Short mmCIF file of C-alpha atoms in Angstrom, two decimals:
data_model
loop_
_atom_site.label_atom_id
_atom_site.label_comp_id
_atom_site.label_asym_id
_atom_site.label_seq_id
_atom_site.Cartn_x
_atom_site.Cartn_y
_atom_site.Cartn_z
CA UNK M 95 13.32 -46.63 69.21
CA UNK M 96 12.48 -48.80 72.18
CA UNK M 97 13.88 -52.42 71.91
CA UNK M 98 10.64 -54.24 71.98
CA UNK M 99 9.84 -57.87 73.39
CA UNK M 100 8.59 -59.11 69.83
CA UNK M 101 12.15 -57.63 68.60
CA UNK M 102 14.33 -59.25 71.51
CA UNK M 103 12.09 -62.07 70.87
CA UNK M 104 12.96 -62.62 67.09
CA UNK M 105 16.77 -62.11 67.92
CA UNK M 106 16.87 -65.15 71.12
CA UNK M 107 14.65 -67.49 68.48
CA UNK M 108 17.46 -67.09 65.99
CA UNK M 109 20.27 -67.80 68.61
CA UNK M 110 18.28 -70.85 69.10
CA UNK M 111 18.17 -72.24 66.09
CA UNK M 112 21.85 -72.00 65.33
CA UNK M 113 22.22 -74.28 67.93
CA UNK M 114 20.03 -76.90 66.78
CA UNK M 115 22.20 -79.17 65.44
CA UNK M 116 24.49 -79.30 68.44
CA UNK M 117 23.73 -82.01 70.73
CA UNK M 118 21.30 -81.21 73.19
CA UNK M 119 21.04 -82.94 76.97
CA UNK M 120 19.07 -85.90 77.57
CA UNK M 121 15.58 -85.52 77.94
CA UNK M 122 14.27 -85.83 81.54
CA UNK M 123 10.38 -85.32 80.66
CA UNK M 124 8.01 -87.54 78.37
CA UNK M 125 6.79 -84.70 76.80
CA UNK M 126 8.19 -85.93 72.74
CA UNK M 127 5.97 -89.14 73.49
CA UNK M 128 2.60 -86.34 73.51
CA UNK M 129 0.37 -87.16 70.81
CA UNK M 130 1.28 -84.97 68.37
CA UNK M 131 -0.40 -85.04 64.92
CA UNK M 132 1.44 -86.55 62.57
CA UNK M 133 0.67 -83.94 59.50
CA UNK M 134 2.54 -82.84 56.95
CA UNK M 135 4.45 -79.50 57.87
CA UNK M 136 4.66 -77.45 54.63
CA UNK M 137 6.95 -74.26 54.73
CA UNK M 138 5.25 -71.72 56.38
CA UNK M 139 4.52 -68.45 54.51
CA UNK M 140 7.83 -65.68 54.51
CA UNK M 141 6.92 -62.03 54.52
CA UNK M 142 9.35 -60.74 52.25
CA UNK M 143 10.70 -57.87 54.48
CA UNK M 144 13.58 -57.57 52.56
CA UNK M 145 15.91 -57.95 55.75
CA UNK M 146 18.71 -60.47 55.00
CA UNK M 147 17.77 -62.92 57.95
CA UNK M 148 14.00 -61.89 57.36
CA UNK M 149 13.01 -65.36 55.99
CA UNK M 150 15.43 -67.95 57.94
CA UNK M 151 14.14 -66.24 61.16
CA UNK M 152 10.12 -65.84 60.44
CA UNK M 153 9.96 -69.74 58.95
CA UNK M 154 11.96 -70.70 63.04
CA UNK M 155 9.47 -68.65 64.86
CA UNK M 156 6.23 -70.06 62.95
CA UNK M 157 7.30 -73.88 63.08
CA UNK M 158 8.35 -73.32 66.84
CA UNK M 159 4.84 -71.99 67.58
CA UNK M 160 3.03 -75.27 66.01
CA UNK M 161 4.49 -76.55 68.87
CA UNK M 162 1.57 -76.11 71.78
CA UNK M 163 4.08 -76.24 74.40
CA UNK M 164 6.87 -73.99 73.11
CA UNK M 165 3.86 -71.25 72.18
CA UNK M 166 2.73 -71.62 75.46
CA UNK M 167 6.02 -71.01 76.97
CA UNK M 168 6.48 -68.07 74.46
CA UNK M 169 3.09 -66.28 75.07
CA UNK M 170 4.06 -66.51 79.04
CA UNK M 171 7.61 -65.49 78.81
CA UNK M 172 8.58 -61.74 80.21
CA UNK M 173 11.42 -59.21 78.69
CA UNK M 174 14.02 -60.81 81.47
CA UNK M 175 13.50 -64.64 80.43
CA UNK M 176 14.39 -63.97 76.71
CA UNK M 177 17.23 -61.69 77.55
CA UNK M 178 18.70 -64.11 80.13
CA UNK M 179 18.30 -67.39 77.48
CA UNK M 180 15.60 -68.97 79.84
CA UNK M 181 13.39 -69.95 77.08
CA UNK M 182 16.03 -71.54 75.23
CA UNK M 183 15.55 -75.04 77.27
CA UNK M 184 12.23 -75.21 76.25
CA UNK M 185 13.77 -75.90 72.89
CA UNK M 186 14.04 -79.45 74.43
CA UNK M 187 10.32 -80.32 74.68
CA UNK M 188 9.46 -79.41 71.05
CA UNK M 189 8.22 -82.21 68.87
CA UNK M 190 10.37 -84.53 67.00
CA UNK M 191 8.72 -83.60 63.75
CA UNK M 192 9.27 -79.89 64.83
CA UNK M 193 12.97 -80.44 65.41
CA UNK M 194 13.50 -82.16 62.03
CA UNK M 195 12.20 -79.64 60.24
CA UNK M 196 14.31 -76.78 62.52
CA UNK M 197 17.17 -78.93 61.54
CA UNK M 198 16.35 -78.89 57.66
CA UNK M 199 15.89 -75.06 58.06
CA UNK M 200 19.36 -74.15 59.32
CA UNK M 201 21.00 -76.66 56.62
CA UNK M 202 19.31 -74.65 53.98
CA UNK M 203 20.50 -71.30 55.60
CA UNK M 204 24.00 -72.60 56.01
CA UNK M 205 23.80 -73.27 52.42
CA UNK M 206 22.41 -70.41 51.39
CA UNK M 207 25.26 -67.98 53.14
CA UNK M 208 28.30 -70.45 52.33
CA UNK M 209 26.63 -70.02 48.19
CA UNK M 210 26.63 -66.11 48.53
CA UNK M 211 30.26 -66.32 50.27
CA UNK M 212 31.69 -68.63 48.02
CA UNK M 213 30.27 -66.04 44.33
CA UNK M 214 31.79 -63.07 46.56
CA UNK M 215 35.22 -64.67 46.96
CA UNK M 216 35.22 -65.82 43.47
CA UNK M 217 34.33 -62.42 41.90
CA UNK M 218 36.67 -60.60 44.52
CA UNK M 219 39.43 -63.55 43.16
CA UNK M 220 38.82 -63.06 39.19
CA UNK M 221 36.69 -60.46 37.56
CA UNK M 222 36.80 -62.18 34.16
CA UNK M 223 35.33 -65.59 36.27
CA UNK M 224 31.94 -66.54 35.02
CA UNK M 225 29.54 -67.16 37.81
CA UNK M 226 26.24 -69.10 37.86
CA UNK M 227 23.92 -65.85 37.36
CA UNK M 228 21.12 -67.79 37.74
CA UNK M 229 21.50 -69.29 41.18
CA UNK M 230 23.14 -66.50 42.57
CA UNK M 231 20.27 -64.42 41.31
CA UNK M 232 18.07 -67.09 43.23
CA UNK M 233 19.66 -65.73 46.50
CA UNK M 234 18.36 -61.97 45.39
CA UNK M 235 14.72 -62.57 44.18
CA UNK M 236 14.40 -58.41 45.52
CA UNK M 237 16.45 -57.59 43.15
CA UNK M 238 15.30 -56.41 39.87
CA UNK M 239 16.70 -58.59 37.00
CA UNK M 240 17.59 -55.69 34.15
CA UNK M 241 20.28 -58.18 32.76
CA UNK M 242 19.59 -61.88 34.09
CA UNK M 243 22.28 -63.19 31.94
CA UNK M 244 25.79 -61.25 32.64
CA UNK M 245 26.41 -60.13 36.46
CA UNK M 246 30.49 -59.71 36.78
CA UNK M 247 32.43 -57.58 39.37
CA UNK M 248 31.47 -53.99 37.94
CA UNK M 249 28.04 -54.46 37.94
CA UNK M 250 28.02 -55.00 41.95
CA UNK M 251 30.72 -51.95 41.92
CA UNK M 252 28.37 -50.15 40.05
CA UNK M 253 25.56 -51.09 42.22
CA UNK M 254 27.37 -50.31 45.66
CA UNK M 255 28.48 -46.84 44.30
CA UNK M 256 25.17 -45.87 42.97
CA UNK M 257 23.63 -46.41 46.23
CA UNK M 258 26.69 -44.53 48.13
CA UNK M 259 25.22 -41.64 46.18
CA UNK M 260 22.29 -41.93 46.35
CA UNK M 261 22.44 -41.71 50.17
CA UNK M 262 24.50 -38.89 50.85
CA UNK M 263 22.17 -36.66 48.03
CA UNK M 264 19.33 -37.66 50.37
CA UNK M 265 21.46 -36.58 53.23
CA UNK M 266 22.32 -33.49 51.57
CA UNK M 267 18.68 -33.17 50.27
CA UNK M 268 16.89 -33.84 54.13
CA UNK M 269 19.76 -30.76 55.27
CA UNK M 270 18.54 -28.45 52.44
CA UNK M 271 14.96 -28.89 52.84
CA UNK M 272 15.37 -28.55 56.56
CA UNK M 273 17.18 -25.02 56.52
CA UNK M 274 14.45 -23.64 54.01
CA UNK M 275 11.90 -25.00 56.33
CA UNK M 276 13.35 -22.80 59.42
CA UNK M 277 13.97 -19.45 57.13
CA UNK M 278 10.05 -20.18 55.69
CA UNK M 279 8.93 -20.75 59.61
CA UNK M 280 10.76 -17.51 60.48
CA UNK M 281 9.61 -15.56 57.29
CA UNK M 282 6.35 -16.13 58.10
CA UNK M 283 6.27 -15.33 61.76
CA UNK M 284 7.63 -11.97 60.52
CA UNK M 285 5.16 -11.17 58.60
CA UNK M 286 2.39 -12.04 61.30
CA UNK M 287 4.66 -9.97 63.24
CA UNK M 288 4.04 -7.24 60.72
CA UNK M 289 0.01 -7.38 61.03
CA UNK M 290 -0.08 -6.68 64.67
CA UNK M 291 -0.16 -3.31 66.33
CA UNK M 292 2.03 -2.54 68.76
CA UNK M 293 0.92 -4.00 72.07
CA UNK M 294 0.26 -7.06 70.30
CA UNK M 295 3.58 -7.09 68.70
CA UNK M 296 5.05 -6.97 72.19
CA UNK M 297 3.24 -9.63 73.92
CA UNK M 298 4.16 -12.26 70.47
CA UNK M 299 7.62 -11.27 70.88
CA UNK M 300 7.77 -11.98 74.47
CA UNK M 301 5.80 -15.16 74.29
CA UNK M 302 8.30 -16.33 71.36
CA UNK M 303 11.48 -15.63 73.78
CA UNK M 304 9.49 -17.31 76.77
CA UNK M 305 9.58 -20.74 74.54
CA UNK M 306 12.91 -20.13 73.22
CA UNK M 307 13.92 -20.48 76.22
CA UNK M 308 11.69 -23.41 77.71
CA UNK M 309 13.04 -25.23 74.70
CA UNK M 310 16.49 -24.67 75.67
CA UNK M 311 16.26 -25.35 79.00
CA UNK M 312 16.58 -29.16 79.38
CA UNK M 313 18.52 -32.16 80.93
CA UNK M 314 22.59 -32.81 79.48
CA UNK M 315 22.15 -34.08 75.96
CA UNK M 316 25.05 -37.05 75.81
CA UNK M 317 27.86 -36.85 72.67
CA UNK M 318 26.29 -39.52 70.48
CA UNK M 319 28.28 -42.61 70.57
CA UNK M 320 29.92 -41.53 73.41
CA UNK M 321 30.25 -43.95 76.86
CA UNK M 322 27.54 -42.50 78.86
CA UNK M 323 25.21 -42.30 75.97
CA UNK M 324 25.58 -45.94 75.50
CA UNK M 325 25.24 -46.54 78.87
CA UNK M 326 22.51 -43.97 79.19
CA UNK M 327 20.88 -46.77 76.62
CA UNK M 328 22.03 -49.58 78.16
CA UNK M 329 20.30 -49.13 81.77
CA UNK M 330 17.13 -47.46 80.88
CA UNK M 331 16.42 -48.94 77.97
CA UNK M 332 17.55 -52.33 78.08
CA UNK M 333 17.36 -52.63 81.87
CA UNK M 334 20.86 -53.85 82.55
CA UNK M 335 23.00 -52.72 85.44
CA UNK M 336 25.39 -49.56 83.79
CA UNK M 337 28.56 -51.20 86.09
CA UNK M 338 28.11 -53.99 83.49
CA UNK M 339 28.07 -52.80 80.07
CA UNK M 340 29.80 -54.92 77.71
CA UNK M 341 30.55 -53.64 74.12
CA UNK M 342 29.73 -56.62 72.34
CA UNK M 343 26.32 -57.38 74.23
CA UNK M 344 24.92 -54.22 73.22
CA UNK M 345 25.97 -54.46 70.01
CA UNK M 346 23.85 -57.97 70.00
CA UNK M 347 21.07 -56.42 71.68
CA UNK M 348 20.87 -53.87 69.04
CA UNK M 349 21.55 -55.38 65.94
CA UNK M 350 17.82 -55.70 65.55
CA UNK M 351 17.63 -57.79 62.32
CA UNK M 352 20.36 -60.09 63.03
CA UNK M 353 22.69 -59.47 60.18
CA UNK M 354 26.08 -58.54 61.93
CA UNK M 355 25.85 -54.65 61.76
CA UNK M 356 24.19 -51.25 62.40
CA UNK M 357 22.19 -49.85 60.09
CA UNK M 358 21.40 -46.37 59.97
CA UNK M 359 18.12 -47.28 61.14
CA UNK M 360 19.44 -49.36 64.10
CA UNK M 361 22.16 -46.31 64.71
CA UNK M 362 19.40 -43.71 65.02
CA UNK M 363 17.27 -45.77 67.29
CA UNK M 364 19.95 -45.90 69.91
CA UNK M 365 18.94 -41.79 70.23
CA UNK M 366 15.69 -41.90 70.75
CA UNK M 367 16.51 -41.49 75.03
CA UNK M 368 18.86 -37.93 73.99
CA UNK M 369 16.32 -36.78 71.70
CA UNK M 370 13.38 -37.13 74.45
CA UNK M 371 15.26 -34.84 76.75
CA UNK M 372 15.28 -31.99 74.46
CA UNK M 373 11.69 -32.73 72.13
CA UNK M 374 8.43 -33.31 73.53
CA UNK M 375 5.24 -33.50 70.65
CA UNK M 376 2.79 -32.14 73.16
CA UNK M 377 4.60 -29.15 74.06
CA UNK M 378 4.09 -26.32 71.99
CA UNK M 379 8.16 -24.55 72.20
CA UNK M 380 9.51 -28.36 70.60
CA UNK M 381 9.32 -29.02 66.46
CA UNK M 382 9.24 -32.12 65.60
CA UNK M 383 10.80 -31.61 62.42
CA UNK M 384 13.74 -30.02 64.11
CA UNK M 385 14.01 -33.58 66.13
CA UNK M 386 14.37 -35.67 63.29
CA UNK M 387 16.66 -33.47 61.88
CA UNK M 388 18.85 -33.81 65.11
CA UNK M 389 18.35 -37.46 64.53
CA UNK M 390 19.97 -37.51 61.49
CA UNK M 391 22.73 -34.85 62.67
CA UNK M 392 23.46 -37.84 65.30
CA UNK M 393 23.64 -40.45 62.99
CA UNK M 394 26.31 -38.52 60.73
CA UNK M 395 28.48 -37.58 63.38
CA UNK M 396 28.83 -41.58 64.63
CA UNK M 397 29.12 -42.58 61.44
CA UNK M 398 32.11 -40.22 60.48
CA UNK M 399 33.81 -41.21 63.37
CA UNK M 400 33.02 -45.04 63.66
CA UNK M 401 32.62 -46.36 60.34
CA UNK M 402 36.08 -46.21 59.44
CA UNK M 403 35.82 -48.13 56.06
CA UNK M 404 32.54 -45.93 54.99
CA UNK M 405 30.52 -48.37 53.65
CA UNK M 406 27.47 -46.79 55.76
CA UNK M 407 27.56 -49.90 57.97
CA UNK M 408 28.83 -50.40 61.94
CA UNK M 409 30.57 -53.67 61.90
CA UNK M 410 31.14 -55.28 65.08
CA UNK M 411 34.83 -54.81 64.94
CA UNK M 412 34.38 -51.13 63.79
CA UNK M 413 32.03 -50.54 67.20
CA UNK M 414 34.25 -52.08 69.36
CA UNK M 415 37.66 -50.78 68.20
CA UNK M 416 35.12 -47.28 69.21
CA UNK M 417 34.94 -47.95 72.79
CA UNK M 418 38.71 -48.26 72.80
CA UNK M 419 39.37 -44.71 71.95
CA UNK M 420 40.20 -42.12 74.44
CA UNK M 421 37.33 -39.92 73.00
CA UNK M 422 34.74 -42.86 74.06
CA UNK M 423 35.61 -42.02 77.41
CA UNK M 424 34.98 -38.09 77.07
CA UNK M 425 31.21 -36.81 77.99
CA UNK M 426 30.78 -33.55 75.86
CA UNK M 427 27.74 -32.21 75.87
CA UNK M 428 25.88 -31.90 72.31
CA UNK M 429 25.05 -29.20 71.00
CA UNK M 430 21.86 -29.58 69.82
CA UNK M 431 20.06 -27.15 67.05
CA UNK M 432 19.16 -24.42 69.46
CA UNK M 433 22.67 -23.58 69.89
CA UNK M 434 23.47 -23.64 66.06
CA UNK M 435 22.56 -21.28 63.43
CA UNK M 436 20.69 -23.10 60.69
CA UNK M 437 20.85 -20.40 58.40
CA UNK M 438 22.16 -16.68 58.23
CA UNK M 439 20.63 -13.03 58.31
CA UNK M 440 21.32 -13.03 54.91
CA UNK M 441 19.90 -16.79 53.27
CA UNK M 442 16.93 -14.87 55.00
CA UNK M 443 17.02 -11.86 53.00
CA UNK M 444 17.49 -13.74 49.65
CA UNK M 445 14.66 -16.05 50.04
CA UNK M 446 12.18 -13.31 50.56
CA UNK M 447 13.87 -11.61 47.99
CA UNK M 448 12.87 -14.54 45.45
CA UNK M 449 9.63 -14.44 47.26
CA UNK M 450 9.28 -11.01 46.49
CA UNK M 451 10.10 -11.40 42.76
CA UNK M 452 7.98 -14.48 42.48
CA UNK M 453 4.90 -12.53 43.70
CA UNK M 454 5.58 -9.90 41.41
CA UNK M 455 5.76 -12.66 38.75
CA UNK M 456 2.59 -13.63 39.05
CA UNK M 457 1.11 -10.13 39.66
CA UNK M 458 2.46 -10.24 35.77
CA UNK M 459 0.93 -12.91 35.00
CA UNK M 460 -1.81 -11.97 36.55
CA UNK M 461 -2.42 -8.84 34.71
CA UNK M 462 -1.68 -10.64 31.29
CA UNK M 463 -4.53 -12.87 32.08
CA UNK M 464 -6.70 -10.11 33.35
CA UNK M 465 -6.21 -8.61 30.39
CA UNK M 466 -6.67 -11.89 27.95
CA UNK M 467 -9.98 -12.19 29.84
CA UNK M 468 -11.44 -9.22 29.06
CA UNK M 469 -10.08 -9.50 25.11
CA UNK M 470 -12.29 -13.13 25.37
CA UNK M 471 -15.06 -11.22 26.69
CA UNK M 472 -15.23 -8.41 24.09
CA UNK M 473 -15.47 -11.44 21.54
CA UNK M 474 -17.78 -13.11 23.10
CA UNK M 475 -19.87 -9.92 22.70
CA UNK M 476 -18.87 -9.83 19.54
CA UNK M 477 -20.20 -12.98 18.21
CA UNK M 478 -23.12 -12.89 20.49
CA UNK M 479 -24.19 -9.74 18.48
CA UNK M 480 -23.35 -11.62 15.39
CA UNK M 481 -25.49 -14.62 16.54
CA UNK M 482 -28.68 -11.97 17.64
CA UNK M 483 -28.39 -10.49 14.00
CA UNK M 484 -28.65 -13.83 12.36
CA UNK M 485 -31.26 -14.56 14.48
CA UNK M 486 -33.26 -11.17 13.42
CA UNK M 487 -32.12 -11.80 10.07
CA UNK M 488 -33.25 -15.67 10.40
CA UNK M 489 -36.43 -14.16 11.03
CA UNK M 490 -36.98 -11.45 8.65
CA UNK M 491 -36.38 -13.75 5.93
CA UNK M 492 -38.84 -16.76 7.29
CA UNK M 493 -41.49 -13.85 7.22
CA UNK M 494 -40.61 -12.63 3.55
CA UNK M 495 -40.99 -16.02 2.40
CA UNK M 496 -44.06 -16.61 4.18
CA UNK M 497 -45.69 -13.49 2.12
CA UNK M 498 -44.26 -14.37 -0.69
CA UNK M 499 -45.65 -17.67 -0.23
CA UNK M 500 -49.20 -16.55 0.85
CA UNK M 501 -49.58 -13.56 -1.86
CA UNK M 502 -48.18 -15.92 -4.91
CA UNK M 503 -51.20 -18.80 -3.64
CA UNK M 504 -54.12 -16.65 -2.40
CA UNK M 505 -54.34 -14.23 -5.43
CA UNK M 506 -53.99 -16.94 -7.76
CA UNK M 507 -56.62 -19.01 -6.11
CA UNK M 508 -58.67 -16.48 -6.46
CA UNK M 509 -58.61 -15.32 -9.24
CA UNK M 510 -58.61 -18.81 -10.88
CA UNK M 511 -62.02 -19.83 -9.30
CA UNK M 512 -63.63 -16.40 -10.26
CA UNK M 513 -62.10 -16.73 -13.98
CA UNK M 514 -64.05 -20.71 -13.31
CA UNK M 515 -67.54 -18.81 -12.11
CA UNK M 516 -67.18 -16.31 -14.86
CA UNK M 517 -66.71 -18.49 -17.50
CA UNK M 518 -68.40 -21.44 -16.05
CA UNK M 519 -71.26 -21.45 -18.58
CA UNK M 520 -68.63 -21.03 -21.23
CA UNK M 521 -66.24 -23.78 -20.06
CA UNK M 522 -67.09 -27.39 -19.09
CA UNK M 523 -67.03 -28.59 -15.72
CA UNK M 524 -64.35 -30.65 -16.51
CA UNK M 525 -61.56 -27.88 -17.24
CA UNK M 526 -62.26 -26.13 -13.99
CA UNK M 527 -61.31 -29.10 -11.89
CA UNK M 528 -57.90 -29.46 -13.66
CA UNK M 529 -57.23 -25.65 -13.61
CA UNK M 530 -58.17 -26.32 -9.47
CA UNK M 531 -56.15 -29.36 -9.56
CA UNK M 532 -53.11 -27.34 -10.87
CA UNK M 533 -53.14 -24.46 -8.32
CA UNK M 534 -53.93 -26.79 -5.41
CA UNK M 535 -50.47 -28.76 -5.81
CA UNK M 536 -48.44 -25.42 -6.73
CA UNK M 537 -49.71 -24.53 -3.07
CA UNK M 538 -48.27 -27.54 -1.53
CA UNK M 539 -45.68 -27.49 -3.12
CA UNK M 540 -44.73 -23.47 -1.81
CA UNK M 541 -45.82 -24.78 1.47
CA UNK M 542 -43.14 -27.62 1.87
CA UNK M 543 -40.47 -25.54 0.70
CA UNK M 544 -41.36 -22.81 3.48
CA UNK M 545 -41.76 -25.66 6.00
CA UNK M 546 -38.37 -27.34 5.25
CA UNK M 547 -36.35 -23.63 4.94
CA UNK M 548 -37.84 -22.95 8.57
CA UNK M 549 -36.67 -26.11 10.06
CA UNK M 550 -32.88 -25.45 8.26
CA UNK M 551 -32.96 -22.10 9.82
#
């Protein structure tokens, strides 16, 4: 990772405002006199980053540029003027309101790290000490407050060794994953291997030894941590002469966020120059993959042999008691993962082995559910059959009811009004309109029922 102006930037603005309480040279120019409104400067808004100087060093930056001059000065200023401290005496020229409120800024920081020193010493000095929980927990709003009432010495223990862990299993995970990446890469080029005729196989071997060996044929690859790779860093990167490398200046330089060490983050930038010599993303024989992988190879081995109290941190003392050991001075080359086996002939054979027997898993599983398939299907013949003999059935019985119906109305119809004409001189006119009557609502009656067992059907 390229050291960026904006980063180099961030780092000289919070030199600057540790100094602003010192007593600064008389001022030559009229420039405090300026008109300046007088408004009310509120705290600007903090990006919570997480980074332990994150906030201190944004709310510098943002009051500096209300200042028109100073952000004119910033906007204008080159790579070489904030390394060499050039912008610093513009510091000067900034407003007095500006200044007071730079002042108030660093008092509250001072604060703030004295507080945090202070709880550590005491809990370091008496684990059965009752601390303020509450304002300490002010300092670590990121934190997540499980138990806001009780934080002693073994919680923080507890804390520092759960995240120890954690670390190293990812570690160990990122190495796992890795190697069955390569044997699954391989596997599979085998097996495209094993679709080809002949010729073809030939001319894939040949083209996969051809970029075997582009890949392996690059510049020196420096020992990570070592004194050329530093200085390697140092000249091309930073842009300093290599005759002058001081220990202590790079460390500044690369201490990105300002807090006094190397990260992991901050270690594994420093490698980005070796790992360009070996991995390039727009040629076809270099894996990406493989370079972060390298990356974090690198960062393990200066680790192991710099951060002697393994807290996963480069101190400053730690980096520079580094450069005073005879193996600082040696230029090995590293071996990078070309010239390493990531796996064995036989990891190979055992993953397509379980390969193997998962496919054949779920060509069992497979054949059970082939199988379950066609028992659904048979039942689903089953009741449709079912369903089409209702459905005659439905049918047959809708049309026996429907005779039944007709031949138990008609007839008796009938025959009614001829027994009326027969006997219609015998009878008065007024019994053969209730013997009608009768038969006409027996009708509707057999006609509602067979409407309302058709519609239930």
């Amino acid at each position: 990772m390229m050291v960026n102006v904006e980063t180099l930037a961030c780092c000289g603005l919070l030199l600057l405002s540790l100094g602003l309480c010192v007593h600064s040279v008389p001022i030559t120019a009229d420039r405090t006199k300026e008109n300046v409104p007088d408004e009310t400067l509120e705290p600007p808004q903090s990006a919570e980053t997480g980074l332990h100087y994150d906030r201190y060093l944004r709310e510098v930056i943002e009051y500096l540029e209300k200042d028109p001059h100073f952000r004119e000065k910033l906007k204008n200023a080159n790579l070489d003027d904030i390394k060499q401290g050039k912008l610093s005496k513009e510091l000067d020229f900034v407003h007095h309101n500006l200044r007071t409120k730079l002042d108030e800024l660093k008092r509250e920081e001072m604060n703030r790290l004295r507080m945090l020193i202070k709880v550590k010493l005491d809990m370091e000095k008496d684990s059965t000490q009752k601390v303020n929980n509450r304002a300490l927990l002010k300092y670590f709003e990121h934190l997540n407050h499980v138990n806001p009432d009780k934080f002693e010495v073994e919680d923080l223990e507890r804390l520092i060794k759960s995240t120890m862990n954690d670390l190293e299993h990812f570690d160990k995970a990122h190495h796992e994953e890795f190697k069955k990446y390569e044997i699954m890469k391989e596997h599979e080029r085998r097996e495209h291997l094993k679709n080809m005729d002949e010729e073809d196989r030939k001319k894939e071997e040949q083209h996969y030894e051809e970029l075997k060996k582009k890949h392996a044929d690059h510049p020196k690859v420096n020992h990570p941590g070592s004194e050329d790779q530093l200085k390697e860093v140092w000249q091309e990167e930073d842009g300093l002469d290599p005759e002058s490398f001081d220990a202590k200046t790079f460390f500044k330089i690369h201490d990105t966020n300002g807090d006094g060490f190397f990260d992991e983050n901050e270690l594994e930038a420093l490698f980005t120059k070796e790992l360009k010599k070996v991995y390039n993303s727009d040629n076809e024989e270099d894996d990406m993959v493989e370079m972060e992988e390298e990356r974090l190879r690198m960062r393990e081995h200066v680790m192991n042999e710099v951060d002697t109290n393994k807290d996963r941190l480069v101190s400053l003392s730690e980096f520079i008691d580094a450069t005073k050991k005879a193996e600082f001075n040696k230029n090995d080359e590293w071996e990078t993962l070309e010239q390493q086996a990531v796996y064995t002939e036989q990891e190979l054979r055992a993953y397509e082995e379980s390969l193997a027997n998962e496919e054949k898993n779920i060509n069992v599983k497979a054949v059970e559910l082939q199988k379950q398939k066609e028992e659904l299907d048979r039942k689903q013949e089953q009741l449709n059959a079912q369903k089409a003999e209702l459905q005659k059935q439905r049918k047959v019985n809708q049309h026996q009811l429907y005779q039944e119906t007709t031949s138990q109305c008609c007839p008796v119809t009938s025959s009614r009004m001829y027994q009326c004409q027969d006997t219609l001189s015998k009878t008065s006119p007024l019994c053969v309109l209730n013997e009608c009557q009768s038969v006409c609502v027996l009708v509707c009656v057999r006609v509602f029922a067979f409407a309302i067992i058709s519609i239930v059907f």
